């Protein structure tokens, strides 16, 4: 090997290791339940337990909050999961004859 190959300015001393960009955390979305005058409190608790995996105490607390404030957060999720939970909630409500409204918004 000649000295020309060793001192080639195109060769870096860092062994060609590239610094990676840091991965950003995905945007989270709040899934919201809206109060109405027709959906029963029991059904809202059922939805929170079945779709959002809340225990009875948590589900009851969220339901009461929605009932008194008009709207409440069921959870924070990535976009795809939030969209799925909203669809599942609306579909389940329709199947049971309830007009329960569920939406999502960025955190």
JSON list of C-alpha atoms in Angstrom, two decimals:
[
{"chain": "A", "resi": 1, "resn": "UNK", "atom": "CA", "xyz": [0.00, 0.00, 0.00]},
{"chain": "A", "resi": 2, "resn": "UNK", "atom": "CA", "xyz": [1.34, 3.41, -0.87]},
{"chain": "A", "resi": 3, "resn": "UNK", "atom": "CA", "xyz": [1.20, 6.55, 1.24]},
{"chain": "A", "resi": 4, "resn": "UNK", "atom": "CA", "xyz": [-1.18, 8.09, -1.31]},
{"chain": "A", "resi": 5, "resn": "UNK", "atom": "CA", "xyz": [-3.93, 5.63, -0.37]},
{"chain": "A", "resi": 6, "resn": "UNK", "atom": "CA", "xyz": [-3.48, 6.25, 3.35]},
{"chain": "A", "resi": 7, "resn": "UNK", "atom": "CA", "xyz": [-3.68, 10.04, 3.12]},
{"chain": "A", "resi": 8, "resn": "UNK", "atom": "CA", "xyz": [-6.55, 10.20, 0.63]},
{"chain": "A", "resi": 9, "resn": "UNK", "atom": "CA", "xyz": [-8.63, 13.26, 1.61]},
{"chain": "A", "resi": 10, "resn": "UNK", "atom": "CA", "xyz": [-11.83, 11.54, 0.45]},
{"chain": "A", "resi": 11, "resn": "UNK", "atom": "CA", "xyz": [-11.55, 8.90, 3.18]},
{"chain": "A", "resi": 12, "resn": "UNK", "atom": "CA", "xyz": [-12.93, 10.02, 6.55]},
{"chain": "A", "resi": 13, "resn": "UNK", "atom": "CA", "xyz": [-11.53, 8.96, 9.90]},
{"chain": "A", "resi": 14, "resn": "UNK", "atom": "CA", "xyz": [-15.02, 8.19, 11.29]},
{"chain": "A", "resi": 15, "resn": "UNK", "atom": "CA", "xyz": [-15.25, 4.89, 9.40]},
{"chain": "A", "resi": 16, "resn": "UNK", "atom": "CA", "xyz": [-18.18, 6.16, 7.36]},
{"chain": "A", "resi": 17, "resn": "UNK", "atom": "CA", "xyz": [-20.68, 6.05, 10.21]},
{"chain": "A", "resi": 18, "resn": "UNK", "atom": "CA", "xyz": [-23.66, 8.28, 9.52]},
{"chain": "A", "resi": 19, "resn": "UNK", "atom": "CA", "xyz": [-25.49, 9.98, 12.31]},
{"chain": "A", "resi": 20, "resn": "UNK", "atom": "CA", "xyz": [-29.15, 8.95, 12.30]},
{"chain": "A", "resi": 21, "resn": "UNK", "atom": "CA", "xyz": [-31.95, 11.42, 12.62]},
{"chain": "A", "resi": 22, "resn": "UNK", "atom": "CA", "xyz": [-33.94, 10.96, 15.79]},
{"chain": "A", "resi": 23, "resn": "UNK", "atom": "CA", "xyz": [-37.32, 9.40, 15.25]},
{"chain": "A", "resi": 24, "resn": "UNK", "atom": "CA", "xyz": [-40.16, 11.70, 16.24]},
{"chain": "A", "resi": 25, "resn": "UNK", "atom": "CA", "xyz": [-42.91, 10.34, 18.42]},
{"chain": "A", "resi": 26, "resn": "UNK", "atom": "CA", "xyz": [-46.19, 10.06, 16.53]},
{"chain": "A", "resi": 27, "resn": "UNK", "atom": "CA", "xyz": [-48.88, 12.69, 16.99]},
{"chain": "A", "resi": 28, "resn": "UNK", "atom": "CA", "xyz": [-51.45, 11.59, 19.57]},
{"chain": "A", "resi": 29, "resn": "UNK", "atom": "CA", "xyz": [-55.19, 12.11, 19.26]},
{"chain": "A", "resi": 30, "resn": "UNK", "atom": "CA", "xyz": [-57.85, 12.50, 21.93]},
{"chain": "A", "resi": 31, "resn": "UNK", "atom": "CA", "xyz": [-60.92, 10.33, 21.45]},
{"chain": "A", "resi": 32, "resn": "UNK", "atom": "CA", "xyz": [-63.93, 12.25, 22.73]},
{"chain": "A", "resi": 33, "resn": "UNK", "atom": "CA", "xyz": [-67.43, 11.17, 23.75]},
{"chain": "A", "resi": 34, "resn": "UNK", "atom": "CA", "xyz": [-70.24, 13.70, 23.45]},
{"chain": "A", "resi": 35, "resn": "UNK", "atom": "CA", "xyz": [-73.25, 13.84, 25.75]},
{"chain": "A", "resi": 36, "resn": "UNK", "atom": "CA", "xyz": [-76.74, 13.46, 24.31]},
{"chain": "A", "resi": 37, "resn": "UNK", "atom": "CA", "xyz": [-80.23, 13.16, 25.80]},
{"chain": "A", "resi": 38, "resn": "UNK", "atom": "CA", "xyz": [-80.91, 9.64, 24.50]},
{"chain": "A", "resi": 39, "resn": "UNK", "atom": "CA", "xyz": [-77.92, 7.33, 25.07]},
{"chain": "A", "resi": 40, "resn": "UNK", "atom": "CA", "xyz": [-78.19, 5.62, 28.44]},
{"chain": "A", "resi": 41, "resn": "UNK", "atom": "CA", "xyz": [-75.47, 6.00, 31.05]},
{"chain": "A", "resi": 42, "resn": "UNK", "atom": "CA", "xyz": [-75.25, 2.22, 31.28]},
{"chain": "A", "resi": 43, "resn": "UNK", "atom": "CA", "xyz": [-74.52, 1.95, 27.56]},
{"chain": "A", "resi": 44, "resn": "UNK", "atom": "CA", "xyz": [-71.77, 4.58, 27.76]},
{"chain": "A", "resi": 45, "resn": "UNK", "atom": "CA", "xyz": [-70.14, 2.66, 30.62]},
{"chain": "A", "resi": 46, "resn": "UNK", "atom": "CA", "xyz": [-70.43, -0.54, 28.54]},
{"chain": "A", "resi": 47, "resn": "UNK", "atom": "CA", "xyz": [-68.74, 1.15, 25.54]},
{"chain": "A", "resi": 48, "resn": "UNK", "atom": "CA", "xyz": [-65.94, 2.49, 27.70]},
{"chain": "A", "resi": 49, "resn": "UNK", "atom": "CA", "xyz": [-65.31, -0.95, 29.17]},
{"chain": "A", "resi": 50, "resn": "UNK", "atom": "CA", "xyz": [-65.55, -2.88, 25.89]},
{"chain": "A", "resi": 51, "resn": "UNK", "atom": "CA", "xyz": [-63.83, -0.56, 23.42]},
{"chain": "A", "resi": 52, "resn": "UNK", "atom": "CA", "xyz": [-61.54, 1.51, 25.63]},
{"chain": "A", "resi": 53, "resn": "UNK", "atom": "CA", "xyz": [-60.66, -1.25, 28.13]},
{"chain": "A", "resi": 54, "resn": "UNK", "atom": "CA", "xyz": [-61.63, 0.82, 31.15]},
{"chain": "A", "resi": 55, "resn": "UNK", "atom": "CA", "xyz": [-62.60, -0.84, 34.41]},
{"chain": "A", "resi": 56, "resn": "UNK", "atom": "CA", "xyz": [-66.07, -0.13, 35.79]},
{"chain": "A", "resi": 57, "resn": "UNK", "atom": "CA", "xyz": [-64.84, 2.64, 38.11]},
{"chain": "A", "resi": 58, "resn": "UNK", "atom": "CA", "xyz": [-62.91, 4.48, 35.37]},
{"chain": "A", "resi": 59, "resn": "UNK", "atom": "CA", "xyz": [-65.77, 4.03, 32.90]},
{"chain": "A", "resi": 60, "resn": "UNK", "atom": "CA", "xyz": [-68.29, 5.41, 35.39]},
{"chain": "A", "resi": 61, "resn": "UNK", "atom": "CA", "xyz": [-66.09, 8.42, 36.16]},
{"chain": "A", "resi": 62, "resn": "UNK", "atom": "CA", "xyz": [-65.66, 9.24, 32.46]},
{"chain": "A", "resi": 63, "resn": "UNK", "atom": "CA", "xyz": [-69.38, 8.74, 31.80]},
{"chain": "A", "resi": 64, "resn": "UNK", "atom": "CA", "xyz": [-70.29, 11.12, 34.66]},
{"chain": "A", "resi": 65, "resn": "UNK", "atom": "CA", "xyz": [-67.81, 13.68, 33.40]},
{"chain": "A", "resi": 66, "resn": "UNK", "atom": "CA", "xyz": [-69.29, 13.51, 29.88]},
{"chain": "A", "resi": 67, "resn": "UNK", "atom": "CA", "xyz": [-72.80, 13.71, 31.35]},
{"chain": "A", "resi": 68, "resn": "UNK", "atom": "CA", "xyz": [-72.05, 16.84, 33.39]},
{"chain": "A", "resi": 69, "resn": "UNK", "atom": "CA", "xyz": [-69.57, 18.66, 31.11]},
{"chain": "A", "resi": 70, "resn": "UNK", "atom": "CA", "xyz": [-71.01, 17.66, 27.71]},
{"chain": "A", "resi": 71, "resn": "UNK", "atom": "CA", "xyz": [-67.81, 16.12, 26.36]},
{"chain": "A", "resi": 72, "resn": "UNK", "atom": "CA", "xyz": [-65.01, 13.98, 27.76]},
{"chain": "A", "resi": 73, "resn": "UNK", "atom": "CA", "xyz": [-61.77, 12.25, 26.79]},
{"chain": "A", "resi": 74, "resn": "UNK", "atom": "CA", "xyz": [-61.79, 8.45, 26.56]},
{"chain": "A", "resi": 75, "resn": "UNK", "atom": "CA", "xyz": [-58.08, 8.16, 25.87]},
{"chain": "A", "resi": 76, "resn": "UNK", "atom": "CA", "xyz": [-55.04, 9.25, 23.85]},
{"chain": "A", "resi": 77, "resn": "UNK", "atom": "CA", "xyz": [-54.03, 7.18, 20.86]},
{"chain": "A", "resi": 78, "resn": "UNK", "atom": "CA", "xyz": [-52.06, 7.28, 17.64]},
{"chain": "A", "resi": 79, "resn": "UNK", "atom": "CA", "xyz": [-54.13, 8.36, 14.62]},
{"chain": "A", "resi": 80, "resn": "UNK", "atom": "CA", "xyz": [-54.92, 4.87, 13.32]},
{"chain": "A", "resi": 81, "resn": "UNK", "atom": "CA", "xyz": [-55.93, 3.55, 16.72]},
{"chain": "A", "resi": 82, "resn": "UNK", "atom": "CA", "xyz": [-58.04, 6.65, 17.45]},
{"chain": "A", "resi": 83, "resn": "UNK", "atom": "CA", "xyz": [-59.85, 6.33, 14.10]},
{"chain": "A", "resi": 84, "resn": "UNK", "atom": "CA", "xyz": [-60.56, 2.67, 14.81]},
{"chain": "A", "resi": 85, "resn": "UNK", "atom": "CA", "xyz": [-61.91, 3.39, 18.30]},
{"chain": "A", "resi": 86, "resn": "UNK", "atom": "CA", "xyz": [-64.18, 6.16, 16.98]},
{"chain": "A", "resi": 87, "resn": "UNK", "atom": "CA", "xyz": [-65.56, 3.86, 14.28]},
{"chain": "A", "resi": 88, "resn": "UNK", "atom": "CA", "xyz": [-66.08, 0.97, 16.71]},
{"chain": "A", "resi": 89, "resn": "UNK", "atom": "CA", "xyz": [-67.91, 3.27, 19.13]},
{"chain": "A", "resi": 90, "resn": "UNK", "atom": "CA", "xyz": [-70.21, 4.77, 16.50]},
{"chain": "A", "resi": 91, "resn": "UNK", "atom": "CA", "xyz": [-70.93, 1.34, 14.97]},
{"chain": "A", "resi": 92, "resn": "UNK", "atom": "CA", "xyz": [-71.72, -0.21, 18.37]},
{"chain": "A", "resi": 93, "resn": "UNK", "atom": "CA", "xyz": [-74.00, 2.72, 19.24]},
{"chain": "A", "resi": 94, "resn": "UNK", "atom": "CA", "xyz": [-75.89, 2.34, 15.94]},
{"chain": "A", "resi": 95, "resn": "UNK", "atom": "CA", "xyz": [-76.27, -1.41, 16.47]},
{"chain": "A", "resi": 96, "resn": "UNK", "atom": "CA", "xyz": [-77.88, -0.72, 19.84]},
{"chain": "A", "resi": 97, "resn": "UNK", "atom": "CA", "xyz": [-80.04, 2.16, 18.58]},
{"chain": "A", "resi": 98, "resn": "UNK", "atom": "CA", "xyz": [-78.15, 4.96, 20.32]},
{"chain": "A", "resi": 99, "resn": "UNK", "atom": "CA", "xyz": [-77.09, 8.29, 18.74]},
{"chain": "A", "resi": 100, "resn": "UNK", "atom": "CA", "xyz": [-73.85, 8.40, 20.75]},
{"chain": "A", "resi": 101, "resn": "UNK", "atom": "CA", "xyz": [-71.35, 10.71, 19.08]},
{"chain": "A", "resi": 102, "resn": "UNK", "atom": "CA", "xyz": [-67.64, 10.00, 19.26]},
{"chain": "A", "resi": 103, "resn": "UNK", "atom": "CA", "xyz": [-64.93, 12.15, 17.65]},
{"chain": "A", "resi": 104, "resn": "UNK", "atom": "CA", "xyz": [-61.19, 12.65, 17.72]},
{"chain": "A", "resi": 105, "resn": "UNK", "atom": "CA", "xyz": [-58.89, 15.65, 17.69]},
{"chain": "A", "resi": 106, "resn": "UNK", "atom": "CA", "xyz": [-55.14, 16.20, 17.89]},
{"chain": "A", "resi": 107, "resn": "UNK", "atom": "CA", "xyz": [-53.76, 16.44, 21.41]}
]
